[in-house]
Amino acid sequence: MTEPAPERLPRRDDTAADACSLERMGRIDEQPVPAPSVSPFLEPDLPPAPAGET
């Protein structure tokens, strides 16, 4: 069995593209965490299709 890869350190340069690294560098504000879905297996509640587009 192989060992898991070591956790990578966040990038410290200005070319970091992931939000987590940019947050740690203070380049962007803290990103909101979406609320978990109450019923993840239900169909989305979409508005009805316009007449003639069924």
Short mmCIF file of C-alpha atoms in Angstrom, two decimals:
data_model
loop_
_atom_site.label_atom_id
_atom_site.label_comp_id
_atom_site.label_asym_id
_atom_site.label_seq_id
_atom_site.Cartn_x
_atom_site.Cartn_y
_atom_site.Cartn_z
CA MET A 1 0.00 0.00 0.00
CA THR A 2 1.37 3.40 -0.91
CA GLU A 3 1.72 6.22 1.55
CA PRO A 4 -0.47 9.31 1.12
CA ALA A 5 1.18 12.34 -0.42
CA PRO A 6 2.42 14.92 2.08
CA GLU A 7 0.25 17.98 2.53
CA ARG A 8 1.43 20.84 0.37
CA LEU A 9 2.26 24.19 1.87
CA PRO A 10 0.37 27.19 0.47
CA ARG A 11 2.16 29.21 -2.15
CA ARG A 12 3.78 32.37 -0.87
CA ASP A 13 4.14 34.28 -4.14
CA ASP A 14 1.78 36.69 -5.90
CA THR A 15 1.04 34.18 -8.65
CA ALA A 16 -0.97 31.91 -6.35
CA ALA A 17 -4.26 31.08 -8.02
CA ASP A 18 -6.14 29.17 -5.33
CA ALA A 19 -8.39 31.09 -2.95
CA CYS A 20 -6.99 29.38 0.16
CA SER A 21 -3.44 30.60 -0.55
CA LEU A 22 -4.67 34.08 -1.49
CA GLU A 23 -6.63 34.29 1.79
CA ARG A 24 -3.57 33.30 3.83
CA MET A 25 -1.50 35.97 2.06
CA GLY A 26 -4.16 38.58 2.76
CA ARG A 27 -4.73 39.26 -0.93
CA ILE A 28 -8.50 38.51 -0.80
CA ASP A 29 -11.16 38.55 1.89
CA GLU A 30 -12.24 35.34 3.59
CA GLN A 31 -14.47 33.34 1.26
CA PRO A 32 -17.96 32.37 2.44
CA VAL A 33 -18.65 28.69 3.07
CA PRO A 34 -21.89 27.57 1.41
CA ALA A 35 -24.54 26.12 3.70
CA PRO A 36 -25.04 22.39 3.34
CA SER A 37 -28.03 21.28 1.33
CA VAL A 38 -31.02 20.14 3.37
CA SER A 39 -32.20 17.70 0.71
CA PRO A 40 -29.35 17.04 -1.73
CA PHE A 41 -31.25 14.40 -3.74
CA LEU A 42 -34.28 16.49 -4.68
CA GLU A 43 -34.59 18.03 -8.12
CA PRO A 44 -33.79 21.76 -8.29
CA ASP A 45 -36.75 24.09 -7.86
CA LEU A 46 -36.67 25.74 -11.30
CA PRO A 47 -39.27 28.12 -12.66
CA PRO A 48 -41.58 26.63 -15.32
CA ALA A 49 -40.32 26.75 -18.91
CA PRO A 50 -41.84 29.44 -21.14
CA ALA A 51 -44.78 28.30 -23.29
CA GLY A 52 -43.69 26.47 -26.44
CA GLU A 53 -40.25 25.38 -25.11
CA THR A 54 -41.02 21.93 -23.75
#
